[in-house]
mmCIF file with all atom_site columns, C-alpha atoms in Angstrom:
data_model
loop_
_atom_site.group_PDB
_atom_site.id
_atom_site.type_symbol
_atom_site.label_atom_id
_atom_site.label_alt_id
_atom_site.label_comp_id
_atom_site.label_asym_id
_atom_site.label_entity_id
_atom_site.label_seq_id
_atom_site.pdbx_PDB_ins_code
_atom_site.Cartn_x
_atom_site.Cartn_y
_atom_site.Cartn_z
_atom_site.occupancy
_atom_site.B_iso_or_equiv
_atom_site.pdbx_formal_charge
_atom_site.auth_seq_id
_atom_site.auth_comp_id
_atom_site.auth_asym_id
_atom_site.auth_atom_id
_atom_site.pdbx_PDB_model_num
ATOM 1   C CA . MET A 1 1   ? 15.952 11.349  20.157 1.00 53.00 ? 1   MET A CA 1
ATOM 2   C CA . LYS A 1 2   ? 16.009 12.465  23.827 1.00 53.00 ? 2   LYS A CA 1
ATOM 3   C CA . HIS A 1 3   ? 12.730 10.650  24.515 1.00 52.00 ? 3   HIS A CA 1
ATOM 4   C CA . PHE A 1 4   ? 13.977 7.457   22.869 1.00 45.00 ? 4   PHE A CA 1
ATOM 5   C CA . THR A 1 5   ? 17.218 7.492   24.928 1.00 45.00 ? 5   THR A CA 1
ATOM 6   C CA . PHE A 1 6   ? 15.261 8.155   28.141 1.00 43.00 ? 6   PHE A CA 1
ATOM 7   C CA . PHE A 1 7   ? 12.937 5.231   27.346 1.00 42.00 ? 7   PHE A CA 1
ATOM 8   C CA . ILE A 1 8   ? 15.858 2.821   26.850 1.00 43.00 ? 8   ILE A CA 1
ATOM 9   C CA . VAL A 1 9   ? 17.535 3.958   30.111 1.00 42.00 ? 9   VAL A CA 1
ATOM 10  C CA . LEU A 1 10  ? 14.206 3.601   31.952 1.00 41.00 ? 10  LEU A CA 1
ATOM 11  C CA . LEU A 1 11  ? 13.639 0.136   30.439 1.00 42.00 ? 11  LEU A CA 1
ATOM 12  C CA . VAL A 1 12  ? 17.115 -1.078  31.489 1.00 44.00 ? 12  VAL A CA 1
ATOM 13  C CA . PHE A 1 13  ? 16.737 0.410   34.989 1.00 42.00 ? 13  PHE A CA 1
ATOM 14  C CA . THR A 1 14  ? 13.280 -1.137  35.453 1.00 44.00 ? 14  THR A CA 1
ATOM 15  C CA . SER A 1 15  ? 14.385 -4.588  34.304 1.00 45.00 ? 15  SER A CA 1
ATOM 16  C CA . ASN A 1 16  ? 17.277 -4.482  36.809 1.00 48.00 ? 16  ASN A CA 1
ATOM 17  C CA . LEU A 1 17  ? 14.841 -3.724  39.644 1.00 49.00 ? 17  LEU A CA 1
ATOM 18  C CA . HIS A 1 18  ? 12.985 -6.979  39.050 1.00 52.00 ? 18  HIS A CA 1
ATOM 19  C CA . SER A 1 19  ? 15.968 -9.321  38.932 1.00 54.00 ? 19  SER A CA 1
ATOM 20  C CA . GLN A 1 20  ? 16.195 -11.912 41.733 1.00 58.00 ? 20  GLN A CA 1
ATOM 21  C CA . SER A 1 21  ? 19.841 -11.558 42.681 1.00 71.00 ? 21  SER A CA 1
ATOM 22  C CA . GLY A 1 22  ? 20.776 -10.576 46.218 1.00 80.00 ? 22  GLY A CA 1
ATOM 23  C CA . TRP A 1 23  ? 18.169 -10.021 48.955 1.00 77.00 ? 23  TRP A CA 1
ATOM 24  C CA . PHE A 1 24  ? 14.460 -9.904  48.107 1.00 70.00 ? 24  PHE A CA 1
ATOM 25  C CA . TRP A 1 25  ? 11.046 -10.311 49.778 1.00 69.00 ? 25  TRP A CA 1
ATOM 26  C CA . GLN A 1 26  ? 9.835  -13.855 50.294 1.00 67.00 ? 26  GLN A CA 1
ATOM 27  C CA . ASN A 1 27  ? 6.400  -15.237 51.109 1.00 60.00 ? 27  ASN A CA 1
ATOM 28  C CA . PRO A 1 28  ? 4.459  -14.087 53.016 1.00 58.00 ? 28  PRO A CA 1
ATOM 29  C CA . LEU A 1 29  ? 5.156  -10.668 51.478 1.00 60.00 ? 29  LEU A CA 1
ATOM 30  C CA . PRO A 1 30  ? 5.452  -9.275  54.295 1.00 60.00 ? 30  PRO A CA 1
ATOM 31  C CA . GLN A 1 31  ? 3.386  -10.858 57.045 1.00 77.00 ? 31  GLN A CA 1
ATOM 32  C CA . GLY A 1 32  ? 3.276  -7.629  59.038 1.00 83.00 ? 32  GLY A CA 1
ATOM 33  C CA . ASN A 1 33  ? 5.145  -8.335  62.295 1.00 91.00 ? 33  ASN A CA 1
ATOM 34  C CA . THR A 1 34  ? 8.777  -7.561  63.005 1.00 92.00 ? 34  THR A CA 1
ATOM 35  C CA . LEU A 1 35  ? 10.924 -10.700 62.871 1.00 94.00 ? 35  LEU A CA 1
ATOM 36  C CA . SER A 1 36  ? 13.832 -10.941 65.317 1.00 96.00 ? 36  SER A CA 1
ATOM 37  C CA . GLY A 1 37  ? 15.367 -14.417 65.064 1.00 97.00 ? 37  GLY A CA 1
ATOM 38  C CA . VAL A 1 38  ? 15.885 -17.238 62.601 1.00 96.00 ? 38  VAL A CA 1
ATOM 39  C CA . SER A 1 39  ? 17.297 -20.764 62.762 1.00 96.00 ? 39  SER A CA 1
ATOM 40  C CA . PHE A 1 40  ? 18.007 -23.033 59.781 1.00 95.00 ? 40  PHE A CA 1
ATOM 41  C CA . THR A 1 41  ? 18.845 -26.706 60.318 1.00 94.00 ? 41  THR A CA 1
ATOM 42  C CA . ASP A 1 42  ? 19.752 -27.271 56.665 1.00 94.00 ? 42  ASP A CA 1
ATOM 43  C CA . ALA A 1 43  ? 19.482 -25.423 53.352 1.00 95.00 ? 43  ALA A CA 1
ATOM 44  C CA . SER A 1 44  ? 15.732 -26.086 53.157 1.00 95.00 ? 44  SER A CA 1
ATOM 45  C CA . THR A 1 45  ? 14.314 -26.070 56.703 1.00 96.00 ? 45  THR A CA 1
ATOM 46  C CA . GLY A 1 46  ? 14.129 -22.940 58.839 1.00 96.00 ? 46  GLY A CA 1
ATOM 47  C CA . THR A 1 47  ? 12.037 -21.154 61.439 1.00 97.00 ? 47  THR A CA 1
ATOM 48  C CA . ALA A 1 48  ? 11.737 -17.416 62.149 1.00 96.00 ? 48  ALA A CA 1
ATOM 49  C CA . VAL A 1 49  ? 10.212 -15.713 65.205 1.00 97.00 ? 49  VAL A CA 1
ATOM 50  C CA . GLY A 1 50  ? 9.037  -12.196 65.952 1.00 97.00 ? 50  GLY A CA 1
ATOM 51  C CA . ASP A 1 51  ? 6.552  -9.793  67.458 1.00 96.00 ? 51  ASP A CA 1
ATOM 52  C CA . ALA A 1 52  ? 3.134  -10.852 68.765 1.00 96.00 ? 52  ALA A CA 1
ATOM 53  C CA . GLY A 1 53  ? 4.188  -14.507 69.025 1.00 97.00 ? 53  GLY A CA 1
ATOM 54  C CA . THR A 1 54  ? 4.902  -14.827 65.309 1.00 96.00 ? 54  THR A CA 1
ATOM 55  C CA . ILE A 1 55  ? 6.473  -18.113 64.236 1.00 96.00 ? 55  ILE A CA 1
ATOM 56  C CA . LEU A 1 56  ? 7.074  -18.827 60.533 1.00 95.00 ? 56  LEU A CA 1
ATOM 57  C CA . ARG A 1 57  ? 8.488  -22.036 59.042 1.00 95.00 ? 57  ARG A CA 1
ATOM 58  C CA . THR A 1 58  ? 9.917  -22.882 55.638 1.00 94.00 ? 58  THR A CA 1
ATOM 59  C CA . THR A 1 59  ? 10.755 -26.301 54.243 1.00 95.00 ? 59  THR A CA 1
ATOM 60  C CA . ASN A 1 60  ? 11.801 -25.094 50.793 1.00 94.00 ? 60  ASN A CA 1
ATOM 61  C CA . GLY A 1 61  ? 14.711 -22.787 51.524 1.00 92.00 ? 61  GLY A CA 1
ATOM 62  C CA . GLY A 1 62  ? 12.534 -19.733 52.122 1.00 90.00 ? 62  GLY A CA 1
ATOM 63  C CA . ILE A 1 63  ? 10.583 -19.759 48.876 1.00 88.00 ? 63  ILE A CA 1
ATOM 64  C CA . SER A 1 64  ? 7.436  -19.843 50.996 1.00 88.00 ? 64  SER A CA 1
ATOM 65  C CA . TRP A 1 65  ? 6.751  -19.551 54.732 1.00 90.00 ? 65  TRP A CA 1
ATOM 66  C CA . THR A 1 66  ? 3.909  -21.010 56.804 1.00 92.00 ? 66  THR A CA 1
ATOM 67  C CA . ILE A 1 67  ? 2.625  -19.329 59.954 1.00 93.00 ? 67  ILE A CA 1
ATOM 68  C CA . GLN A 1 68  ? 2.635  -21.641 62.989 1.00 94.00 ? 68  GLN A CA 1
ATOM 69  C CA . PRO A 1 69  ? 0.435  -21.010 66.038 1.00 94.00 ? 69  PRO A CA 1
ATOM 70  C CA . SER A 1 70  ? 2.641  -20.203 69.027 1.00 95.00 ? 70  SER A CA 1
ATOM 71  C CA . GLY A 1 71  ? -0.024 -19.837 71.704 1.00 94.00 ? 71  GLY A CA 1
ATOM 72  C CA . THR A 1 72  ? 1.340  -16.461 72.834 1.00 96.00 ? 72  THR A CA 1
ATOM 73  C CA . THR A 1 73  ? 1.122  -12.794 71.985 1.00 96.00 ? 73  THR A CA 1
ATOM 74  C CA . ASN A 1 74  ? 4.489  -12.101 73.656 1.00 96.00 ? 74  ASN A CA 1
ATOM 75  C CA . ASN A 1 75  ? 7.234  -10.913 71.325 1.00 98.00 ? 75  ASN A CA 1
ATOM 76  C CA . LEU A 1 76  ? 9.658  -13.714 70.485 1.00 98.00 ? 76  LEU A CA 1
ATOM 77  C CA . PHE A 1 77  ? 13.288 -12.725 69.940 1.00 98.00 ? 77  PHE A CA 1
ATOM 78  C CA . GLY A 1 78  ? 15.347 -15.907 69.518 1.00 98.00 ? 78  GLY A CA 1
ATOM 79  C CA . ILE A 1 79  ? 14.990 -19.418 68.120 1.00 98.00 ? 79  ILE A CA 1
ATOM 80  C CA . SER A 1 80  ? 17.172 -22.514 68.181 1.00 97.00 ? 80  SER A CA 1
ATOM 81  C CA . PHE A 1 81  ? 16.535 -25.832 66.434 1.00 95.00 ? 81  PHE A CA 1
ATOM 82  C CA . ILE A 1 82  ? 18.449 -29.085 66.796 1.00 93.00 ? 82  ILE A CA 1
ATOM 83  C CA . GLY A 1 83  ? 17.505 -31.200 63.800 1.00 88.00 ? 83  GLY A CA 1
ATOM 84  C CA . THR A 1 84  ? 14.219 -30.576 62.046 1.00 88.00 ? 84  THR A CA 1
ATOM 85  C CA . SER A 1 85  ? 11.890 -31.455 64.958 1.00 94.00 ? 85  SER A CA 1
ATOM 86  C CA . ALA A 1 86  ? 13.182 -30.110 68.304 1.00 95.00 ? 86  ALA A CA 1
ATOM 87  C CA . GLY A 1 87  ? 13.165 -26.332 68.743 1.00 96.00 ? 87  GLY A CA 1
ATOM 88  C CA . THR A 1 88  ? 13.025 -23.645 71.407 1.00 97.00 ? 88  THR A CA 1
ATOM 89  C CA . ALA A 1 89  ? 11.834 -20.046 71.035 1.00 98.00 ? 89  ALA A CA 1
ATOM 90  C CA . VAL A 1 90  ? 12.549 -17.352 73.645 1.00 98.00 ? 90  VAL A CA 1
ATOM 91  C CA . GLY A 1 91  ? 11.180 -13.884 74.166 1.00 98.00 ? 91  GLY A CA 1
ATOM 92  C CA . GLN A 1 92  ? 9.482  -11.189 76.154 1.00 98.00 ? 92  GLN A CA 1
ATOM 93  C CA . TYR A 1 93  ? 8.974  -11.524 79.935 1.00 98.00 ? 93  TYR A CA 1
ATOM 94  C CA . GLY A 1 94  ? 11.024 -14.740 80.123 1.00 98.00 ? 94  GLY A CA 1
ATOM 95  C CA . ALA A 1 95  ? 8.874  -16.580 77.576 1.00 98.00 ? 95  ALA A CA 1
ATOM 96  C CA . ILE A 1 96  ? 10.192 -19.973 76.482 1.00 98.00 ? 96  ILE A CA 1
ATOM 97  C CA . PHE A 1 97  ? 8.304  -22.206 74.041 1.00 98.00 ? 97  PHE A CA 1
ATOM 98  C CA . ARG A 1 98  ? 9.362  -25.670 72.950 1.00 97.00 ? 98  ARG A CA 1
ATOM 99  C CA . THR A 1 99  ? 8.368  -27.946 70.102 1.00 97.00 ? 99  THR A CA 1
ATOM 100 C CA . THR A 1 100 ? 9.273  -31.582 69.455 1.00 96.00 ? 100 THR A CA 1
ATOM 101 C CA . ASN A 1 101 ? 7.213  -31.949 66.268 1.00 95.00 ? 101 ASN A CA 1
ATOM 102 C CA . ALA A 1 102 ? 8.710  -29.346 63.916 1.00 94.00 ? 102 ALA A CA 1
ATOM 103 C CA . GLY A 1 103 ? 6.484  -26.587 65.253 1.00 94.00 ? 103 GLY A CA 1
ATOM 104 C CA . ALA A 1 104 ? 3.104  -28.208 64.725 1.00 94.00 ? 104 ALA A CA 1
ATOM 105 C CA . HIS A 1 105 ? 2.566  -27.584 68.466 1.00 96.00 ? 105 HIS A CA 1
ATOM 106 C CA . TRP A 1 106 ? 4.470  -25.252 70.815 1.00 97.00 ? 106 TRP A CA 1
ATOM 107 C CA . THR A 1 107 ? 4.414  -25.737 74.609 1.00 97.00 ? 107 THR A CA 1
ATOM 108 C CA . SER A 1 108 ? 5.137  -22.992 77.140 1.00 97.00 ? 108 SER A CA 1
ATOM 109 C CA . GLN A 1 109 ? 8.052  -23.716 79.499 1.00 96.00 ? 109 GLN A CA 1
ATOM 110 C CA . THR A 1 110 ? 8.713  -22.211 82.939 1.00 96.00 ? 110 THR A CA 1
ATOM 111 C CA . SER A 1 111 ? 11.785 -19.980 82.850 1.00 96.00 ? 111 SER A CA 1
ATOM 112 C CA . GLY A 1 112 ? 11.827 -18.616 86.396 1.00 96.00 ? 112 GLY A CA 1
ATOM 113 C CA . THR A 1 113 ? 12.481 -15.072 85.153 1.00 97.00 ? 113 THR A CA 1
ATOM 114 C CA . THR A 1 114 ? 10.536 -12.114 83.819 1.00 97.00 ? 114 THR A CA 1
ATOM 115 C CA . SER A 1 115 ? 13.589 -10.714 82.012 1.00 98.00 ? 115 SER A CA 1
ATOM 116 C CA . ASN A 1 116 ? 13.372 -10.588 78.240 1.00 98.00 ? 116 ASN A CA 1
ATOM 117 C CA . LEU A 1 117 ? 15.265 -13.493 76.660 1.00 98.00 ? 117 LEU A CA 1
ATOM 118 C CA . TYR A 1 118 ? 16.982 -12.682 73.363 1.00 98.00 ? 118 TYR A CA 1
ATOM 119 C CA . GLY A 1 119 ? 18.847 -15.795 72.318 1.00 98.00 ? 119 GLY A CA 1
ATOM 120 C CA . ALA A 1 120 ? 18.957 -19.548 72.775 1.00 97.00 ? 120 ALA A CA 1
ATOM 121 C CA . SER A 1 121 ? 21.433 -22.206 71.735 1.00 97.00 ? 121 SER A CA 1
ATOM 122 C CA . PHE A 1 122 ? 21.149 -25.980 72.129 1.00 95.00 ? 122 PHE A CA 1
ATOM 123 C CA . THR A 1 123 ? 23.907 -28.571 71.822 1.00 94.00 ? 123 THR A CA 1
ATOM 124 C CA . ASP A 1 124 ? 21.375 -31.411 71.593 1.00 92.00 ? 124 ASP A CA 1
ATOM 125 C CA . ALA A 1 125 ? 17.615 -31.856 72.085 1.00 87.00 ? 125 ALA A CA 1
ATOM 126 C CA . ASN A 1 126 ? 17.876 -31.462 75.894 1.00 90.00 ? 126 ASN A CA 1
ATOM 127 C CA . ASN A 1 127 ? 20.879 -29.253 76.711 1.00 95.00 ? 127 ASN A CA 1
ATOM 128 C CA . GLY A 1 128 ? 20.607 -25.561 76.027 1.00 96.00 ? 128 GLY A CA 1
ATOM 129 C CA . THR A 1 129 ? 21.267 -22.039 77.194 1.00 98.00 ? 129 THR A CA 1
ATOM 130 C CA . ALA A 1 130 ? 19.152 -18.878 76.903 1.00 98.00 ? 130 ALA A CA 1
ATOM 131 C CA . VAL A 1 131 ? 20.386 -15.322 77.496 1.00 98.00 ? 131 VAL A CA 1
ATOM 132 C CA . GLY A 1 132 ? 18.642 -12.024 78.129 1.00 98.00 ? 132 GLY A CA 1
ATOM 133 C CA . ASN A 1 133 ? 18.331 -8.697  79.935 1.00 97.00 ? 133 ASN A CA 1
ATOM 134 C CA . ASN A 1 134 ? 20.417 -7.813  82.988 1.00 94.00 ? 134 ASN A CA 1
ATOM 135 C CA . GLY A 1 135 ? 22.937 -10.586 82.370 1.00 97.00 ? 135 GLY A CA 1
ATOM 136 C CA . THR A 1 136 ? 20.323 -13.336 82.574 1.00 98.00 ? 136 THR A CA 1
ATOM 137 C CA . ILE A 1 137 ? 21.734 -16.736 81.644 1.00 98.00 ? 137 ILE A CA 1
ATOM 138 C CA . LEU A 1 138 ? 19.489 -19.804 81.891 1.00 98.00 ? 138 LEU A CA 1
ATOM 139 C CA . HIS A 1 139 ? 20.591 -23.392 81.320 1.00 97.00 ? 139 HIS A CA 1
ATOM 140 C CA . THR A 1 140 ? 18.505 -26.528 80.902 1.00 95.00 ? 140 THR A CA 1
ATOM 141 C CA . THR A 1 141 ? 19.402 -30.177 80.831 1.00 93.00 ? 141 THR A CA 1
#
């Protein structure tokens, strides 16, 4: 009887481990680099950034993620999108990358600093602010 009871408890515990409520891994499972920032423009469309220039994009609410070429190996820490097309990623050594085509192509921008940039926020496609080490605040129009 002990073995039968143990089996039922183990079966219930195991089935609870595989339920999809709460937080769970998404695709890619995992991709290997630390991710530091994410920006969603609606319930379906989002972009995440991380170490070694990692940029991932989802258009199905995170069910799957596609790796986008960033053109850098610098760590990226922050991301901001206005709408589904215009986005800016910021990171290590003052790195700023911009896309106007939903991340199909990212272009390096001159920041004028070598301080790490950790966050960016845009009010529209052209006006934004980035922040970083040592009180760095950058603004673009």
